[in-house]
CSV table of N, CA and C in Angstrom, one decimal:
chain,number,residue,atom,x,y,z
A,45,MET,N,-17.1,15.2,-7.8
A,45,MET,CA,-16.1,14.1,-7.7
A,45,MET,C,-14.9,14.6,-7.0
A,46,THR,N,-14.4,13.7,-6.1
A,46,THR,CA,-13.2,14.1,-5.4
A,46,THR,C,-11.9,13.7,-6.2
A,47,ASP,N,-10.9,14.5,-6.0
A,47,ASP,CA,-9.6,14.2,-6.7
A,47,ASP,C,-8.5,13.7,-5.7
A,48,PHE,N,-9.0,13.3,-4.5
A,48,PHE,CA,-8.0,12.8,-3.5
A,48,PHE,C,-8.6,11.7,-2.7
A,49,LEU,N,-7.7,10.7,-2.4
A,49,LEU,CA,-8.2,9.5,-1.7
A,49,LEU,C,-7.0,9.0,-0.8
A,50,THR,N,-7.4,8.6,0.5
A,50,THR,CA,-6.4,8.1,1.4
A,50,THR,C,-6.8,6.7,1.8
A,51,LEU,N,-5.8,5.8,1.7
A,51,LEU,CA,-6.0,4.3,2.0
A,51,LEU,C,-5.1,3.9,3.1
A,52,TYR,N,-5.6,3.1,4.0
A,52,TYR,CA,-4.8,2.5,5.1
A,52,TYR,C,-4.8,1.0,4.9
A,53,SER,N,-3.6,0.4,4.9
A,53,SER,CA,-3.4,-1.0,4.7
A,53,SER,C,-2.8,-1.6,6.0
A,54,PRO,N,-3.5,-2.3,6.8
A,54,PRO,CA,-3.0,-2.9,8.0
A,54,PRO,C,-2.0,-4.0,7.8
A,55,ALA,N,-1.1,-4.2,8.7
A,55,ALA,CA,-0.2,-5.4,8.7
A,55,ALA,C,-1.1,-6.5,9.1
A,56,THR,N,-0.7,-7.7,8.7
A,56,THR,CA,-1.5,-8.9,9.0
A,56,THR,C,-0.6,-10.0,9.7
A,57,VAL,N,-1.3,-10.9,10.3
A,57,VAL,CA,-0.6,-12.1,10.9
A,57,VAL,C,-1.3,-13.3,10.3
A,58,ALA,N,-0.6,-14.2,9.7
A,58,ALA,CA,-1.1,-15.4,9.1
A,58,ALA,C,-0.6,-16.6,9.8
A,59,ASN,N,-1.1,-17.7,9.4
A,59,ASN,CA,-0.7,-19.0,10.0
A,59,ASN,C,-0.8,-19.0,11.6
A,60,VAL,N,-2.0,-18.7,12.0
A,60,VAL,CA,-2.3,-18.6,13.4
A,60,VAL,C,-2.5,-20.0,14.0
A,61,VAL,N,-1.6,-20.4,14.8
A,61,VAL,CA,-1.7,-21.7,15.6
A,61,VAL,C,-2.2,-22.8,14.7
A,62,CYS,N,-3.3,-23.4,15.1
A,62,CYS,CA,-3.8,-24.6,14.4
A,62,CYS,C,-4.5,-24.2,13.1
A,63,GLY,N,-4.7,-23.0,12.8
A,63,GLY,CA,-5.4,-22.6,11.6
A,63,GLY,C,-4.4,-22.3,10.5
A,64,PHE,N,-3.4,-23.0,10.4
A,64,PHE,CA,-2.3,-22.8,9.4
A,64,PHE,C,-2.9,-22.6,8.0
A,65,ASP,N,-2.6,-21.4,7.4
A,65,ASP,CA,-3.0,-21.1,6.1
A,65,ASP,C,-4.5,-20.9,6.0
A,66,VAL,N,-5.2,-20.8,7.1
A,66,VAL,CA,-6.7,-20.6,7.1
A,66,VAL,C,-7.0,-19.4,7.9
A,67,LEU,N,-6.5,-19.3,9.1
A,67,LEU,CA,-6.8,-18.2,10.0
A,67,LEU,C,-5.8,-17.1,9.9
A,68,GLY,N,-6.2,-15.9,10.0
A,68,GLY,CA,-5.3,-14.8,10.0
A,68,GLY,C,-6.1,-13.6,10.5
A,69,PHE,N,-5.4,-12.5,10.8
A,69,PHE,CA,-6.0,-11.3,11.3
A,69,PHE,C,-5.2,-10.1,11.0
A,70,ALA,N,-5.9,-8.9,10.9
A,70,ALA,CA,-5.2,-7.6,10.7
A,70,ALA,C,-4.9,-7.0,12.0
A,71,LEU,N,-3.8,-6.3,12.0
A,71,LEU,CA,-3.4,-5.6,13.2
A,71,LEU,C,-3.7,-4.1,13.1
A,72,GLU,N,-4.0,-3.5,14.3
A,72,GLU,CA,-4.3,-2.0,14.3
A,72,GLU,C,-3.1,-1.2,13.9
A,73,ALA,N,-1.9,-1.7,14.3
A,73,ALA,CA,-0.6,-1.0,13.9
A,73,ALA,C,0.4,-2.1,13.8
A,74,PRO,N,1.4,-2.1,13.0
A,74,PRO,CA,1.7,-1.0,12.1
A,74,PRO,C,0.7,-1.1,10.8
A,75,TYR,N,0.8,0.0,10.0
A,75,TYR,CA,0.0,0.0,8.8
A,75,TYR,C,0.7,0.9,7.8
A,76,ASP,N,0.3,0.8,6.5
A,76,ASP,CA,0.8,1.7,5.5
A,76,ASP,C,-0.3,2.6,5.1
A,77,THR,N,0.1,3.8,4.8
A,77,THR,CA,-0.9,4.8,4.3
A,77,THR,C,-0.5,5.3,2.9
A,78,MET,N,-1.5,5.3,2.1
A,78,MET,CA,-1.3,5.7,0.7
A,78,MET,C,-2.2,6.9,0.4
A,79,HIS,N,-1.7,8.0,-0.2
A,79,HIS,CA,-2.5,9.1,-0.6
A,79,HIS,C,-2.5,9.2,-2.1
A,80,LEU,N,-3.6,9.1,-2.7
A,80,LEU,CA,-3.8,9.1,-4.1
A,80,LEU,C,-4.5,10.4,-4.5
A,81,ARG,N,-4.0,11.0,-5.6
A,81,ARG,CA,-4.7,12.2,-6.1
A,81,ARG,C,-4.6,12.3,-7.6
A,82,LEU,N,-5.6,12.8,-8.2
A,82,LEU,CA,-5.5,13.1,-9.7
A,82,LEU,C,-4.6,14.2,-10.0
A,83,SER,N,-4.0,14.1,-11.1
A,83,SER,CA,-3.0,15.1,-11.6
A,83,SER,C,-3.3,15.5,-13.0
A,84,GLU,N,-2.9,16.7,-13.4
A,84,GLU,CA,-3.0,17.1,-14.8
A,84,GLU,C,-2.0,16.3,-15.6
A,85,GLU,N,-0.9,15.9,-15.0
A,85,GLU,CA,0.2,15.2,-15.7
A,85,GLU,C,-0.2,13.7,-15.9
A,86,PRO,N,0.0,13.1,-17.1
A,86,PRO,CA,-0.3,11.7,-17.3
A,86,PRO,C,0.8,10.8,-16.6
A,87,GLY,N,0.4,9.7,-16.2
A,87,GLY,CA,1.3,8.7,-15.6
A,87,GLY,C,1.1,8.6,-14.0
A,88,ILE,N,2.0,7.9,-13.4
A,88,ILE,CA,2.0,7.6,-12.0
A,88,ILE,C,3.3,8.1,-11.4
A,89,THR,N,3.2,8.9,-10.3
A,89,THR,CA,4.4,9.4,-9.6
A,89,THR,C,4.3,8.8,-8.2
A,90,ILE,N,5.4,8.2,-7.7
A,90,ILE,CA,5.4,7.6,-6.3
A,90,ILE,C,6.5,8.4,-5.5
A,91,THR,N,6.1,8.8,-4.3
A,91,THR,CA,7.0,9.4,-3.4
A,91,THR,C,6.8,8.7,-2.1
A,92,HIS,N,7.8,8.7,-1.2
A,92,HIS,CA,7.6,8.1,0.1
A,92,HIS,C,8.2,8.9,1.2
A,93,GLU,N,7.7,8.8,2.4
A,93,GLU,CA,8.1,9.6,3.5
A,93,GLU,C,8.8,8.8,4.6
A,94,ASP,N,9.5,7.7,4.3
A,94,ASP,CA,10.1,6.9,5.3
A,94,ASP,C,11.6,6.7,4.9
A,95,ASP,N,12.3,5.9,5.7
A,95,ASP,CA,13.7,5.6,5.4
A,95,ASP,C,14.0,4.3,4.8
A,96,PHE,N,12.9,3.6,4.2
A,96,PHE,CA,13.1,2.3,3.7
A,96,PHE,C,13.6,2.2,2.2
A,97,ASN,N,13.7,3.4,1.6
A,97,ASN,CA,14.2,3.5,0.2
A,97,ASN,C,13.5,2.5,-0.7
A,98,LEU,N,12.2,2.5,-0.7
A,98,LEU,CA,11.5,1.6,-1.6
A,98,LEU,C,11.5,2.2,-3.0
A,99,PRO,N,11.4,1.4,-4.0
A,99,PRO,CA,11.5,1.9,-5.4
A,99,PRO,C,10.3,2.8,-5.7
A,100,THR,N,10.6,3.9,-6.4
A,100,THR,CA,9.6,4.9,-6.8
A,100,THR,C,9.2,4.7,-8.3
A,101,GLU,N,9.8,3.8,-9.0
A,101,GLU,CA,9.4,3.5,-10.3
A,101,GLU,C,8.2,2.6,-10.3
A,102,PRO,N,7.1,3.1,-10.9
A,102,PRO,CA,5.8,2.3,-10.8
A,102,PRO,C,5.9,0.8,-11.1
A,103,THR,N,6.7,0.4,-12.1
A,103,THR,CA,6.8,-1.0,-12.5
A,103,THR,C,7.6,-1.8,-11.5
A,104,ARG,N,8.3,-1.1,-10.5
A,104,ARG,CA,9.1,-1.9,-9.5
A,104,ARG,C,8.5,-1.7,-8.1
A,105,ASN,N,7.4,-1.1,-8.0
A,105,ASN,CA,6.7,-0.9,-6.7
A,105,ASN,C,5.3,-1.5,-6.8
A,106,VAL,N,5.0,-2.3,-5.8
A,106,VAL,CA,3.7,-3.1,-5.8
A,106,VAL,C,2.5,-2.1,-5.9
A,107,ALA,N,2.6,-1.0,-5.3
A,107,ALA,CA,1.4,0.0,-5.4
A,107,ALA,C,1.3,0.5,-6.8
A,108,GLY,N,2.4,0.9,-7.4
A,108,GLY,CA,2.4,1.4,-8.8
A,108,GLY,C,2.0,0.3,-9.7
A,109,ALA,N,2.5,-0.9,-9.5
A,109,ALA,CA,2.1,-2.0,-10.4
A,109,ALA,C,0.6,-2.3,-10.4
A,110,ALA,N,0.0,-2.2,-9.2
A,110,ALA,CA,-1.4,-2.4,-9.1
A,110,ALA,C,-2.2,-1.3,-9.8
A,111,LEU,N,-1.7,-0.1,-9.9
A,111,LEU,CA,-2.3,1.0,-10.6
A,111,LEU,C,-2.2,0.9,-12.1
A,112,LEU,N,-1.1,0.3,-12.5
A,112,LEU,CA,-0.9,0.2,-14.0
A,112,LEU,C,-1.9,-0.8,-14.6
């Protein structure tokens, strides 16, 4: 069993011309990358490597909330 997982989440474009709320597509870039790994410590720890100052508290971060 692996204890490490990397996820890539592409940006998307929605509401494409006449396909309003029906057509959409994923972009090659930009994208978010998430690295998940099992830890001996219980709970969820979030860190980020960008300048956007996103919340690192799991209940205030959409990635953490999805894991809860």
